[in-house]
């Protein structure tokens, strides 16, 4: 595979910023230091650019218009080098069958190394398979505390039972934390009152019911002795509950997503079905609290929740599916916050790379650029001002949530294990060659995360 020298860039890694070249040999980092002057088969000039460990996007849904082949491509253009997909085991499906099918297909078509979360739609029948899944390298499992009408909700009995199984198997619980039955009642009441669908949506998924579900899940995880990961935290009140639990020593990790940092329910009123996501977009005060949580370390991870669907703004709101394309715009959008002083560049790298690697047990193979690590990196122009447009995106979705938005920062090149995948908007590698990564989720001490 040969040698690659990434020369002249500013390396942002493990909380520090240094002028450093990186010598890559056979896909792994061989040497890191200033002015290496090593000879190499290929030299990549990174003068004036930041060199970041590749983004680990731990929240992706490759089962809609972006699939196991196209999702990693759009993600790679956003500086992502590792994805953790939700492998959903729908009712009537065996968990191990679902995981096996995802793994097999991703190994043959994916551009990016990947791990899997198990998505439990029927824990009553599926949770018994958790120990075998853990042995096969899948160690994080998500349940829905909402979507009762869709038949996806896990009740407290099965949630408690599954967290108990996870604790004994050495796995980690994850929950979509919103109170599903309370939401369903509110929705029925609003429909009777004749409110508009968007108004109904916002009123029936209030922050209080996210905070309540977060607290309930944390309590059950404490009783079970099981680590817990809360994806897509959207509300200040939910973050307060998590922060208090962490202060009292609970192993609870928290993630937010770029959409909750950059959009509010005012955008939802304008773009309607395009911005139908769950939990919903919230108030400006929530957005501010999430940026603060990222800066001060109560939020550990930013991930995309990329779930690209074909939608139009005026689609029937309640019939429209949840989700939006996010993986490619995630890094520039969060970096725009860095450019505006909301958090440091060093901290941004931690929430995108180091922390996810530590929480899911992929560190230091992934999430850093130390000698011996996989040579997964992104070259990033921190001074470039670009405009986000659907036309320049690589997602198969028909829109971006950020059309016309100007951001500071652009991904110039993405490399995985020494192989250049994407460069200035052009895909330079063929899909395939991805490695399945066994995780060891939930072992990292919350206080040791950066
Ligand atoms: Zn999701």
XYZ file of C-alpha atoms and ligand atoms in Angstrom:
451
model
C 0.000 0.000 0.000
C 3.027 2.227 0.422
C 3.689 5.481 2.218
C 1.926 8.833 2.301
C 3.268 12.011 3.857
C 0.781 14.658 4.934
C 3.040 17.681 5.217
C 2.815 21.212 6.514
C -0.552 21.115 8.255
C -1.721 22.050 11.730
C -2.654 18.887 13.624
C -5.568 19.151 16.055
C -5.615 16.019 18.213
C -6.124 15.005 21.855
C -6.832 18.546 22.948
C -3.739 20.113 21.422
C -2.758 22.011 18.301
C 0.696 21.495 16.772
C 2.518 21.970 13.502
C 3.092 18.371 12.527
C 3.625 16.175 9.493
C 2.140 12.711 9.454
C 3.831 9.757 7.820
C 1.459 6.950 6.933
C 2.748 3.476 6.219
C 0.454 0.640 5.098
C -2.640 2.442 6.304
C -1.512 3.314 9.804
C 0.198 6.339 11.283
C 3.926 5.599 11.414
C 5.338 8.917 12.623
C 4.009 12.299 13.736
C 6.219 15.342 14.164
C 7.343 18.685 12.820
C 9.178 18.738 9.518
C 9.586 14.968 9.071
C 11.251 15.285 5.633
C 10.534 11.603 5.086
C 10.368 10.313 1.549
C 7.000 8.885 0.588
C 5.180 7.451 -2.409
C 2.740 10.356 -2.226
C 3.093 13.731 -0.530
C -0.054 15.665 0.308
C 0.550 19.344 0.898
C -1.514 20.452 3.903
C 0.012 23.914 4.197
C -2.543 26.325 5.636
C -4.949 23.488 6.496
C -5.984 21.762 9.691
C -5.400 18.027 9.955
C -8.129 16.393 12.027
C -8.661 12.778 13.027
C -11.556 11.629 10.832
C -15.035 12.232 12.200
C -16.706 9.187 13.761
C -20.393 9.582 13.036
C -22.034 7.295 15.573
C -25.633 7.961 14.533
C -26.578 6.977 10.984
C -29.619 5.333 9.384
C -28.582 3.781 6.062
C -31.990 2.366 5.148
C -33.679 5.255 3.342
C -32.693 7.152 0.170
C -29.102 6.992 1.388
C -28.281 3.323 1.861
C -25.285 1.326 3.024
C -23.505 2.322 -0.172
C -24.453 5.987 -0.626
C -24.543 7.115 3.006
C -20.824 6.541 3.577
C -20.058 8.463 0.372
C -21.929 11.607 1.422
C -20.475 11.238 4.927
C -16.918 10.951 3.573
C -17.359 14.302 1.826
C -18.138 15.702 5.272
C -14.846 14.490 6.770
C -16.343 11.318 8.257
C -14.160 8.199 8.203
C -16.096 5.828 10.479
C -19.841 5.354 10.834
C -21.897 3.492 13.403
C -25.150 2.468 11.777
C -28.362 1.602 13.547
C -29.188 -1.925 12.420
C -32.900 -2.070 13.070
C -34.430 -5.400 13.951
C -38.076 -4.836 13.045
C -40.802 -6.864 14.767
C -40.748 -10.458 13.560
C -37.012 -10.282 12.801
C -34.310 -11.969 14.846
C -31.736 -9.495 16.166
C -28.776 -11.622 15.039
C -30.235 -11.991 11.544
C -30.626 -8.205 11.227
C -27.071 -7.569 12.447
C -25.655 -10.257 10.160
C -27.444 -8.857 7.100
C -26.242 -5.291 7.783
C -22.691 -6.428 8.344
C -22.527 -8.571 5.228
C -23.895 -5.877 2.936
C -21.811 -3.065 4.438
C -18.642 -5.121 4.118
C -19.232 -5.460 0.394
C -20.485 -1.962 -0.552
C -19.371 0.548 2.086
C -16.658 3.130 1.556
C -16.186 3.614 5.310
C -15.223 1.392 8.205
C -18.275 0.796 10.314
C -19.691 -0.585 13.521
C -23.302 -1.395 14.365
C -25.833 -0.601 17.061
C -28.653 -3.062 17.525
C -32.040 -1.395 17.174
C -34.613 -3.297 19.200
C -38.196 -2.933 17.960
C -39.455 -5.930 19.906
C -37.293 -6.340 23.011
C -39.671 -8.903 24.476
C -38.579 -11.349 21.775
C -35.204 -9.883 20.765
C -33.383 -9.005 24.020
C -32.525 -12.636 24.753
C -30.141 -12.494 21.776
C -28.120 -9.635 23.284
C -25.327 -11.768 24.829
C -24.688 -13.428 21.451
C -24.699 -10.018 19.715
C -22.181 -8.674 22.252
C -19.957 -11.668 21.562
C -20.201 -10.794 17.847
C -18.955 -7.241 18.449
C -22.225 -5.305 18.707
C -22.433 -3.837 22.203
C -24.872 -0.884 22.070
C -28.633 -1.325 21.776
C -31.328 1.254 21.210
C -34.938 1.249 22.261
C -37.703 3.755 21.651
C -39.527 5.221 24.647
C -41.823 6.939 22.135
C -43.678 6.157 18.887
C -46.334 4.093 20.647
C -48.830 4.552 17.805
C -46.262 3.245 15.341
C -45.893 0.162 17.540
C -42.197 0.847 18.168
C -42.364 1.827 21.848
C -40.607 -0.230 24.517
C -42.561 -0.171 27.773
C -40.879 0.215 31.144
C -41.056 -3.510 31.899
C -39.107 -4.430 28.762
C -36.774 -1.446 29.142
C -35.869 -2.500 32.686
C -35.489 -6.120 31.620
C -33.291 -5.224 28.632
C -31.048 -2.916 30.684
C -30.659 -5.774 33.152
C -29.658 -8.161 30.352
C -27.261 -5.544 28.959
C -25.624 -4.972 32.334
C -24.888 -8.683 32.677
C -23.721 -9.041 29.063
C -21.354 -6.034 29.247
C -23.342 -3.919 26.795
C -24.705 -0.378 26.775
C -28.295 0.863 26.569
C -29.439 3.682 24.290
C -32.878 5.251 24.281
C -34.862 7.589 22.131
C -36.087 9.497 25.174
C -39.551 11.009 24.778
C -42.678 9.963 26.641
C -44.637 8.184 23.908
C -47.976 7.585 25.573
C -48.228 11.153 26.891
C -47.434 12.437 23.388
C -50.111 10.232 21.864
C -52.740 11.552 24.273
C -51.730 15.174 23.549
C -51.861 14.505 19.815
C -55.392 13.137 20.036
C -56.453 16.162 22.082
C -54.877 18.657 19.628
C -56.416 16.904 16.632
C -59.821 17.212 18.263
C -59.185 20.925 18.818
C -58.425 21.349 15.089
C -54.852 22.734 15.366
C -52.604 22.778 12.289
C -50.374 19.709 11.947
C -47.100 21.606 12.535
C -48.541 23.334 15.597
C -49.808 20.005 16.897
C -46.399 18.445 16.345
C -44.583 21.109 18.359
C -47.126 21.170 21.197
C -47.300 17.408 21.616
C -43.567 16.783 21.934
C -42.615 19.293 24.629
C -39.178 19.480 26.237
C -40.687 18.406 29.570
C -41.556 15.000 28.124
C -38.039 14.554 26.759
C -36.566 15.464 30.159
C -38.983 13.080 31.886
C -38.025 10.149 29.659
C -34.302 10.899 30.030
C -34.711 10.870 33.807
C -36.723 7.643 33.769
C -34.153 5.865 31.597
C -31.285 7.095 33.793
C -33.085 5.795 36.898
C -33.583 2.356 35.380
C -30.011 2.219 34.094
C -28.812 3.075 37.612
C -30.881 0.267 39.127
C -29.634 -2.187 36.483
C -26.030 -1.004 36.772
C -25.911 -0.449 33.026
C -24.155 2.349 31.103
C -26.563 4.527 29.134
C -26.150 6.670 26.018
C -28.700 9.331 25.145
C -28.674 10.122 21.423
C -30.013 13.378 19.923
C -30.446 15.443 23.100
C -32.480 18.437 21.916
C -33.732 20.267 25.022
C -31.989 22.284 27.740
C -34.164 20.579 30.355
C -33.086 17.125 29.199
C -29.457 18.191 29.345
C -29.977 19.436 32.922
C -31.179 15.975 33.971
C -28.157 14.331 32.340
C -25.757 16.817 33.921
C -27.159 16.159 37.397
C -26.878 12.379 36.926
C -23.270 12.674 35.786
C -22.443 14.803 38.814
C -23.651 11.992 41.032
C -21.401 9.543 39.249
C -23.779 7.899 36.766
C -22.267 6.517 33.575
C -24.499 8.455 31.181
C -23.164 9.720 27.860
C -24.890 12.411 25.842
C -25.014 13.263 22.150
C -26.562 16.116 20.234
C -26.874 16.651 16.490
C -26.082 19.577 14.177
C -29.765 20.279 13.505
C -30.446 21.025 17.191
C -27.428 23.362 17.291
C -28.337 25.338 14.194
C -32.129 25.279 13.671
C -35.186 26.056 15.820
C -38.914 25.496 15.595
C -39.143 28.819 13.681
C -37.354 27.022 10.835
C -39.845 24.182 11.216
C -42.770 26.551 10.684
C -41.181 27.665 7.421
C -39.825 24.401 6.031
C -42.491 22.151 7.560
C -42.192 18.502 6.488
C -38.542 18.947 5.438
C -37.660 19.576 9.085
C -39.883 16.937 10.640
C -37.437 15.182 12.941
C -37.770 13.532 16.332
C -37.182 14.919 18.922
C -38.419 18.138 17.295
C -36.468 21.333 16.752
C -36.799 23.483 19.847
C -36.427 27.057 21.087
C -33.486 29.400 20.769
C -32.714 28.939 24.485
C -32.332 25.195 23.947
C -29.954 25.785 21.071
C -27.842 28.075 23.266
C -27.796 25.538 26.100
C -26.598 22.793 23.738
C -23.686 24.908 22.500
C -22.772 25.619 26.129
C -23.055 21.926 26.982
C -20.703 21.099 24.125
C -18.211 23.736 25.187
C -18.176 22.794 28.882
C -18.266 19.014 28.451
C -21.749 17.960 29.563
C -22.395 16.833 25.981
C -19.807 14.315 24.786
C -20.588 13.740 21.127
C -22.007 15.386 18.023
C -23.428 12.910 15.508
C -25.612 13.373 12.467
C -28.774 11.259 12.854
C -28.537 11.120 9.061
C -31.828 9.687 7.800
C -32.310 10.988 4.279
C -35.869 10.868 2.975
C -37.499 12.266 -0.127
C -39.758 15.029 1.143
C -41.230 18.330 0.061
C -42.084 21.166 2.437
C -45.799 20.912 1.699
C -46.157 17.155 2.040
C -48.921 16.019 4.407
C -47.077 16.721 7.655
C -48.284 13.763 9.666
C -47.840 11.315 6.808
C -44.316 12.623 6.098
C -41.454 10.514 7.484
C -39.076 11.658 10.223
C -35.457 12.497 9.415
C -33.135 14.613 7.301
C -29.754 14.403 5.516
C -27.034 15.684 7.867
C -23.733 13.795 7.626
C -22.046 15.893 4.948
C -22.850 19.317 6.428
C -22.233 18.379 10.075
C -18.531 19.302 10.390
C -18.746 22.684 8.586
C -21.873 23.642 10.568
C -20.292 22.903 13.927
C -17.044 24.481 12.833
C -19.018 27.612 11.990
C -19.781 27.692 15.733
C -16.042 27.430 16.391
C -15.443 30.382 14.056
C -18.005 32.345 16.063
C -16.351 31.556 19.400
C -18.870 29.010 20.701
C -16.299 26.285 21.330
C -12.642 25.665 20.625
C -11.302 23.789 17.623
C -9.665 21.321 20.029
C -12.992 20.648 21.734
C -14.726 20.220 18.376
C -12.276 17.465 17.460
C -12.956 15.740 20.766
C -16.725 15.628 20.281
C -16.386 14.414 16.694
C -13.543 11.911 17.034
C -11.883 11.188 20.350
C -14.977 10.968 22.557
C -17.017 8.730 20.249
C -13.980 6.462 19.850
C -13.572 6.201 23.613
C -17.279 5.681 24.359
C -17.612 2.895 21.786
C -14.257 1.283 22.553
C -12.593 2.092 19.215
C -9.795 4.201 20.742
C -6.871 4.530 19.886
C -7.290 2.594 16.612
C -9.787 5.312 15.688
C -10.333 8.820 17.047
C -6.713 9.992 17.191
C -3.661 10.261 14.926
C -1.036 8.734 17.205
C 1.615 6.321 15.889
C -0.113 2.956 15.414
C -3.575 4.462 14.861
C -5.430 3.979 11.594
C -4.549 6.837 9.250
C -8.095 8.204 9.170
C -8.043 11.969 8.735
C -9.681 15.008 7.262
C -7.905 18.035 5.855
C -9.995 21.034 6.769
C -9.780 24.627 5.580
C -10.829 26.565 8.676
C -10.839 29.897 6.840
C -12.931 29.004 3.791
C -16.376 30.542 3.592
C -18.794 28.327 1.701
C -22.469 28.225 0.981
C -24.427 25.038 1.590
C -26.465 24.013 -1.424
C -28.273 20.860 -2.352
C -26.543 20.929 -5.750
C -23.087 20.375 -4.250
C -24.135 17.662 -1.788
C -23.584 13.941 -2.358
C -26.678 12.695 -0.545
C -29.455 11.256 -2.669
C -31.963 13.338 -0.700
C -33.869 15.928 -2.704
C -32.999 18.809 -0.350
C -30.700 20.030 2.389
C -32.066 21.562 5.587
C -29.535 24.397 5.180
C -30.032 25.632 1.594
C -28.231 28.956 1.132
C -26.637 29.019 4.576
C -23.134 30.462 4.654
C -20.616 28.686 6.907
C -16.949 29.112 7.764
C -14.918 25.972 7.108
C -14.706 23.371 4.361
C -13.547 19.762 4.111
C -10.748 19.549 1.554
C -9.771 15.877 1.685
C -10.795 12.729 3.551
C -8.486 9.744 4.016
C -9.178 6.363 5.532
C -6.365 3.967 6.405
C -4.062 5.897 4.078
C -6.465 5.815 1.130
C -7.865 9.129 -0.150
C -11.633 8.748 -0.341
C -12.788 12.222 -1.253
C -11.043 15.371 -2.389
C -12.637 18.788 -2.989
C -16.056 17.354 -3.751
C -14.855 14.502 -5.951
C -15.099 10.914 -4.754
C -11.727 9.315 -5.369
C -12.201 5.756 -4.129
C -14.588 3.018 -5.118
C -17.048 1.713 -2.532
C -16.040 -1.482 -0.801
C -13.114 -2.467 1.356
C -14.770 -1.352 4.572
C -13.866 -3.071 7.815
C -16.388 -4.095 10.437
C -15.345 -2.756 13.824
C -16.288 -4.635 16.965
C -17.225 -2.152 19.669
C -16.807 -2.286 23.449
C -19.352 0.347 24.368
C -19.877 2.014 27.721
C -16.517 1.307 29.369
C -15.174 4.895 29.307
C -15.323 6.854 32.537
C -17.411 9.989 31.967
C -14.826 12.095 33.826
C -12.025 10.912 31.549
C -13.715 12.145 28.380
C -12.273 15.324 26.943
Zn -31.753 8.449 14.752
